[in-house]
Short mmCIF file of C-alpha atoms in Angstrom, two decimals:
data_model
loop_
_atom_site.label_atom_id
_atom_site.label_comp_id
_atom_site.label_asym_id
_atom_site.label_seq_id
_atom_site.Cartn_x
_atom_site.Cartn_y
_atom_site.Cartn_z
CA MET A 14 5.90 21.61 -6.20
CA LYS A 15 6.71 22.55 -9.81
CA SER A 16 10.45 22.36 -9.15
CA ILE A 17 10.05 18.95 -7.49
CA LEU A 18 8.12 17.62 -10.47
CA THR A 19 10.73 18.98 -12.87
CA THR A 20 13.53 17.29 -10.94
CA LEU A 21 11.54 14.08 -10.80
CA PHE A 22 10.89 14.16 -14.55
CA PHE A 23 14.55 14.58 -15.48
CA PHE A 24 15.59 11.90 -13.01
CA ILE A 25 13.18 9.49 -14.66
CA LEU A 26 14.63 10.35 -18.08
CA LEU A 27 18.11 9.69 -16.74
CA CYS A 28 17.08 6.28 -15.46
CA ALA A 29 15.47 5.49 -18.79
CA SER A 30 18.81 6.03 -20.51
CA THR A 31 20.47 3.47 -18.23
CA GLY A 32 17.88 0.81 -18.99
CA ALA A 33 16.33 0.60 -15.51
CA MET A 34 13.16 2.28 -16.65
CA ALA A 35 12.73 -0.11 -19.58
CA GLN A 36 11.75 -2.85 -17.14
CA GLU A 37 8.20 -3.94 -16.47
CA GLY A 38 6.69 -6.78 -14.51
CA VAL A 39 5.11 -7.65 -11.17
CA ILE A 40 6.30 -7.82 -7.57
CA ILE A 41 4.42 -10.10 -5.16
CA TYR A 42 4.43 -8.95 -1.52
CA GLU A 43 3.40 -10.61 1.72
CA VAL A 44 1.65 -8.19 4.07
CA LYS A 45 1.73 -9.17 7.75
CA VAL A 46 -0.24 -7.01 10.22
CA ASN A 47 -0.10 -7.49 13.99
CA LEU A 48 -3.77 -7.20 14.99
CA HIS A 49 -3.10 -7.48 18.74
CA ARG A 50 -0.85 -4.42 18.75
CA ALA A 51 -3.64 -2.37 17.20
CA LEU A 52 -5.96 -3.01 20.16
CA THR A 53 -6.35 -0.41 22.88
CA LYS A 54 -6.06 -1.41 26.55
CA GLU A 55 -9.86 -1.32 26.83
CA ARG A 56 -10.14 -3.93 24.07
CA GLU A 57 -7.32 -6.29 25.09
CA SER A 58 -9.92 -8.93 25.98
CA MET A 59 -10.55 -9.32 22.25
CA LYS A 60 -7.14 -10.96 21.78
CA ALA A 61 -8.59 -14.34 22.66
CA MET A 62 -11.17 -14.00 19.89
CA MET A 63 -8.86 -13.02 17.04
CA PRO A 64 -5.57 -14.22 15.53
CA GLU A 65 -2.44 -12.24 16.34
CA PHE A 66 -1.54 -11.67 12.69
CA ASN A 67 -3.44 -11.03 9.52
CA VAL A 68 -1.43 -12.20 6.48
CA SER A 69 -2.32 -11.38 2.90
CA LYS A 70 -0.66 -10.95 -0.48
CA GLN A 71 -0.46 -7.88 -2.71
CA ALA A 72 0.73 -7.50 -6.30
CA LEU A 73 2.52 -4.46 -7.70
CA TYR A 74 2.32 -4.28 -11.49
CA PHE A 75 4.67 -1.76 -13.08
CA ASN A 76 6.07 -0.40 -16.32
CA GLN A 77 8.23 2.62 -17.10
CA GLN A 78 5.38 5.12 -16.58
CA ALA A 79 2.98 3.76 -13.97
CA SER A 80 2.29 1.18 -11.26
CA LEU A 81 -0.79 -0.53 -9.85
CA TYR A 82 -0.80 -1.99 -6.32
CA LYS A 83 -3.69 -4.35 -5.56
CA ARG A 84 -4.71 -7.15 -3.25
CA MET A 85 -4.48 -10.81 -4.32
CA VAL A 86 -7.39 -12.92 -3.06
CA ASP A 87 -7.08 -16.71 -3.07
CA GLU A 88 -9.93 -19.23 -3.28
CA GLU A 89 -10.03 -19.93 0.46
CA GLU A 90 -10.36 -16.24 1.27
CA GLU A 91 -13.15 -15.80 -1.29
CA ALA A 92 -15.04 -18.68 0.31
CA ALA A 93 -14.59 -17.26 3.81
CA ALA A 94 -15.78 -13.83 2.67
CA GLY A 95 -19.00 -15.36 1.41
CA THR A 96 -19.94 -16.88 4.79
CA SER A 97 -20.64 -13.90 7.01
CA GLY A 98 -22.95 -15.76 9.43
CA THR A 99 -25.44 -13.76 11.45
CA SER A 100 -23.13 -10.88 12.37
CA PHE A 101 -23.07 -7.67 10.41
CA ARG A 102 -19.62 -6.97 9.03
CA ILE A 103 -17.93 -4.03 7.42
CA ARG A 104 -16.00 -5.24 4.43
CA MET A 105 -13.27 -3.22 2.79
CA GLY A 106 -11.70 -5.11 -0.07
CA GLY A 107 -10.61 -4.87 -3.66
CA GLY A 108 -8.56 -1.72 -3.06
CA GLU A 109 -6.13 -0.50 -5.71
CA LEU A 110 -3.51 2.24 -5.83
CA PHE A 111 -2.49 3.65 -9.23
CA LEU A 112 0.56 5.91 -9.48
CA VAL A 113 2.12 7.92 -12.31
CA PRO A 114 5.26 9.56 -10.82
CA SER A 115 6.07 11.82 -13.79
CA GLU A 116 2.62 13.44 -13.45
CA SER A 117 2.54 13.33 -9.63
CA LYS A 118 -0.70 11.38 -10.08
CA ARG A 119 -2.19 9.17 -7.36
CA ILE A 120 -5.56 7.42 -7.66
CA SER A 121 -6.86 5.22 -4.88
CA LEU A 122 -9.76 2.81 -5.47
CA ARG A 123 -11.40 1.66 -2.25
CA GLU A 124 -14.39 -0.55 -1.57
CA PHE A 125 -16.59 0.06 1.45
CA ASN A 126 -19.73 -1.98 2.19
CA GLY A 127 -19.95 -3.14 -1.40
CA LYS A 128 -19.54 0.29 -3.01
CA LYS A 129 -16.46 1.59 -4.82
CA TYR A 130 -14.91 5.02 -4.30
CA LEU A 131 -12.19 6.85 -6.24
CA ILE A 132 -9.86 9.25 -4.43
CA GLN A 133 -7.43 11.28 -6.53
CA ASP A 134 -4.65 13.46 -5.16
CA SER A 135 -0.99 14.27 -5.74
CA LEU A 136 2.07 12.26 -4.87
CA SER A 137 4.19 13.53 -2.00
CA THR A 138 7.94 13.16 -1.48
CA LEU A 139 8.65 11.82 2.01
CA PRO A 140 11.65 13.09 4.02
CA TRP A 141 13.61 9.84 3.94
CA LYS A 142 16.90 9.47 5.80
CA PHE A 143 19.36 7.16 4.08
CA GLY A 144 21.45 4.59 5.92
CA LYS A 145 24.51 2.59 4.94
CA GLU A 146 23.06 -0.84 5.71
CA THR A 147 22.29 -3.32 2.93
CA LYS A 148 20.60 -6.71 2.66
CA THR A 149 19.35 -9.03 -0.07
CA ILE A 150 15.61 -9.41 -0.66
CA ALA A 151 14.13 -11.62 -3.41
CA GLY A 152 17.56 -11.78 -5.02
CA TYR A 153 18.15 -8.00 -5.07
CA VAL A 154 20.67 -6.11 -2.95
CA CYS A 155 18.73 -3.39 -1.12
CA ARG A 156 19.68 -0.21 0.70
CA GLN A 157 18.01 1.12 3.84
CA ALA A 158 16.01 4.32 4.29
CA THR A 159 13.94 5.46 7.29
CA TYR A 160 11.07 7.88 7.73
CA PHE A 161 9.16 9.07 10.79
CA GLN A 162 5.49 9.89 10.31
CA GLU A 163 4.82 12.33 13.11
CA GLN A 164 1.04 12.51 12.71
CA ARG A 165 0.64 8.75 13.11
CA ASN A 166 3.66 8.29 15.39
CA GLN A 167 5.07 5.70 12.99
CA THR A 168 8.66 4.83 12.19
CA VAL A 169 8.97 3.31 8.72
CA VAL A 170 12.07 1.37 7.65
CA ALA A 171 12.25 0.75 3.91
CA TRP A 172 14.62 -1.39 1.86
CA TYR A 173 14.92 -0.48 -1.81
CA THR A 174 16.91 -1.69 -4.80
CA GLU A 175 18.37 0.49 -7.52
CA LYS A 176 18.25 -2.45 -9.96
CA LEU A 177 14.56 -1.73 -10.55
CA ARG A 178 13.07 1.60 -11.55
CA PRO A 179 12.84 4.48 -9.07
CA TYR A 180 9.65 5.75 -7.43
CA LEU A 181 8.19 2.26 -7.17
CA GLY A 182 6.83 0.61 -4.07
CA PRO A 183 3.83 -0.69 -2.10
CA ASP A 184 1.14 1.68 -0.86
CA SER A 185 2.28 5.31 -1.09
CA TYR A 186 5.91 4.51 -0.26
CA ALA A 187 7.08 5.24 -3.78
CA SER A 188 9.43 8.18 -3.42
CA LEU A 189 12.82 6.48 -3.22
CA PRO A 190 15.53 6.19 -5.95
CA GLY A 191 14.67 2.54 -6.51
CA ALA A 192 11.96 -0.08 -5.95
CA VAL A 193 10.93 -0.73 -2.32
CA LEU A 194 11.04 -4.47 -1.60
CA GLU A 195 10.43 -4.35 2.14
CA LEU A 196 8.72 -2.08 4.66
CA ASP A 197 8.64 -2.37 8.44
CA VAL A 198 6.26 -0.05 10.29
CA ASN A 199 6.90 0.41 14.03
CA ASN A 200 9.17 -2.61 14.38
CA GLY A 201 6.79 -5.35 13.31
CA GLU A 202 3.43 -3.65 13.63
CA ARG A 203 3.09 -4.00 9.86
CA VAL A 204 5.61 -5.71 7.59
CA VAL A 205 5.43 -5.74 3.79
CA LYS A 206 8.04 -7.95 2.11
CA ALA A 207 8.60 -8.95 -1.50
CA LEU A 208 8.34 -12.69 -2.03
CA GLN A 209 8.95 -12.64 -5.76
CA VAL A 210 10.06 -10.18 -8.43
CA ASP A 211 9.04 -11.18 -11.94
CA VAL A 212 10.48 -8.88 -14.60
CA ARG A 213 8.46 -9.68 -17.73
CA PRO A 214 6.16 -8.09 -20.31
CA LEU A 215 2.83 -7.25 -18.72
CA LYS A 216 -0.30 -9.03 -19.86
CA LYS A 217 -3.30 -7.14 -21.17
CA GLY A 218 -5.41 -5.82 -18.31
CA GLU A 219 -2.80 -6.23 -15.57
CA LEU A 220 -1.96 -2.52 -15.32
CA VAL A 221 -5.08 -0.45 -15.88
CA GLU A 222 -6.02 2.88 -14.32
CA PRO A 223 -9.13 2.48 -12.10
CA VAL A 224 -11.99 4.64 -13.35
CA LYS A 225 -15.16 3.10 -11.90
CA GLY A 226 -16.35 4.43 -8.57
CA GLU A 227 -17.83 7.48 -6.87
CA LYS A 228 -15.30 10.31 -6.72
CA VAL A 229 -14.74 11.60 -3.18
CA THR A 230 -11.96 13.35 -1.29
CA GLU A 231 -9.84 11.62 1.35
CA LYS A 232 -11.55 13.72 4.02
CA GLN A 233 -15.02 12.72 2.83
CA TYR A 234 -14.10 9.05 2.72
CA GLN A 235 -12.61 9.03 6.23
CA ALA A 236 -15.66 10.86 7.61
CA MET A 237 -17.97 8.27 6.05
CA LEU A 238 -15.87 5.43 7.42
CA SER A 239 -15.77 6.89 10.95
CA GLU A 240 -19.53 7.44 10.93
CA GLN A 241 -20.23 3.84 9.93
CA MET A 242 -17.78 2.45 12.48
CA GLU A 243 -19.44 4.47 15.24
CA ARG A 244 -22.88 3.18 14.25
CA MET A 245 -21.56 -0.36 14.44
CA ARG A 246 -20.05 0.16 17.89
CA GLN A 247 -23.30 1.60 19.21
CA GLY A 248 -25.24 -1.29 17.67
CA GLY A 249 -22.99 -3.89 19.26
CA GLY A 250 -22.22 -5.62 15.97
CA ASN A 251 -19.00 -7.25 14.91
CA ILE A 252 -16.75 -5.27 12.60
CA MET A 253 -14.54 -6.81 9.98
CA ILE A 254 -12.15 -4.60 8.03
CA ARG A 255 -10.33 -6.09 5.07
CA ASN A 256 -7.39 -4.09 3.80
#
């Protein structure tokens, strides 16, 4: 791990000398999740009661040292969230992901049933395989890289540009030599695509490390989530998860 961090640090310094790292700004992504594909065969009857896709927007604020990935909530969504009706719902919203590549620092802020949790761990370098294909996204020529996540049985196709700083991207996909502008998980199961790249000075408060929330480990958080989901299934209530 020490050798990886050392290599990462010197690579960042090299990019700084070329001017790529001097950039800061915000990337707006559209996140499109296929809800029907996530259903098991036993729950296929639920397709008639739910839309096929869930579409949302995320913002990635970045400077030369850090990045903050967070959900954008519009007025219509805020209004819908406030009308829960008679059904009990699990709400997970307001999540943020804060990364500092040079320190291998990763802090995830998650909200579950109205309470905030902070999960801190280290960044990991994914075993990407680089392709020769290119395409233009949001005005930037991007290169292709693929990664297979064996534990989740997921194939991830990423498109990144070297015109923006390295180790920058949505979620935890921030280990490529450029900024990730598009992700495709399992051929359309989940697609994250940049709609707009705005290179500009950041405003005060746009890129701030999350510090408020109960500190838990990833294992503790997942156990808590699974326990609550099981209680809801046994109680026959409706479950709503907002990513």
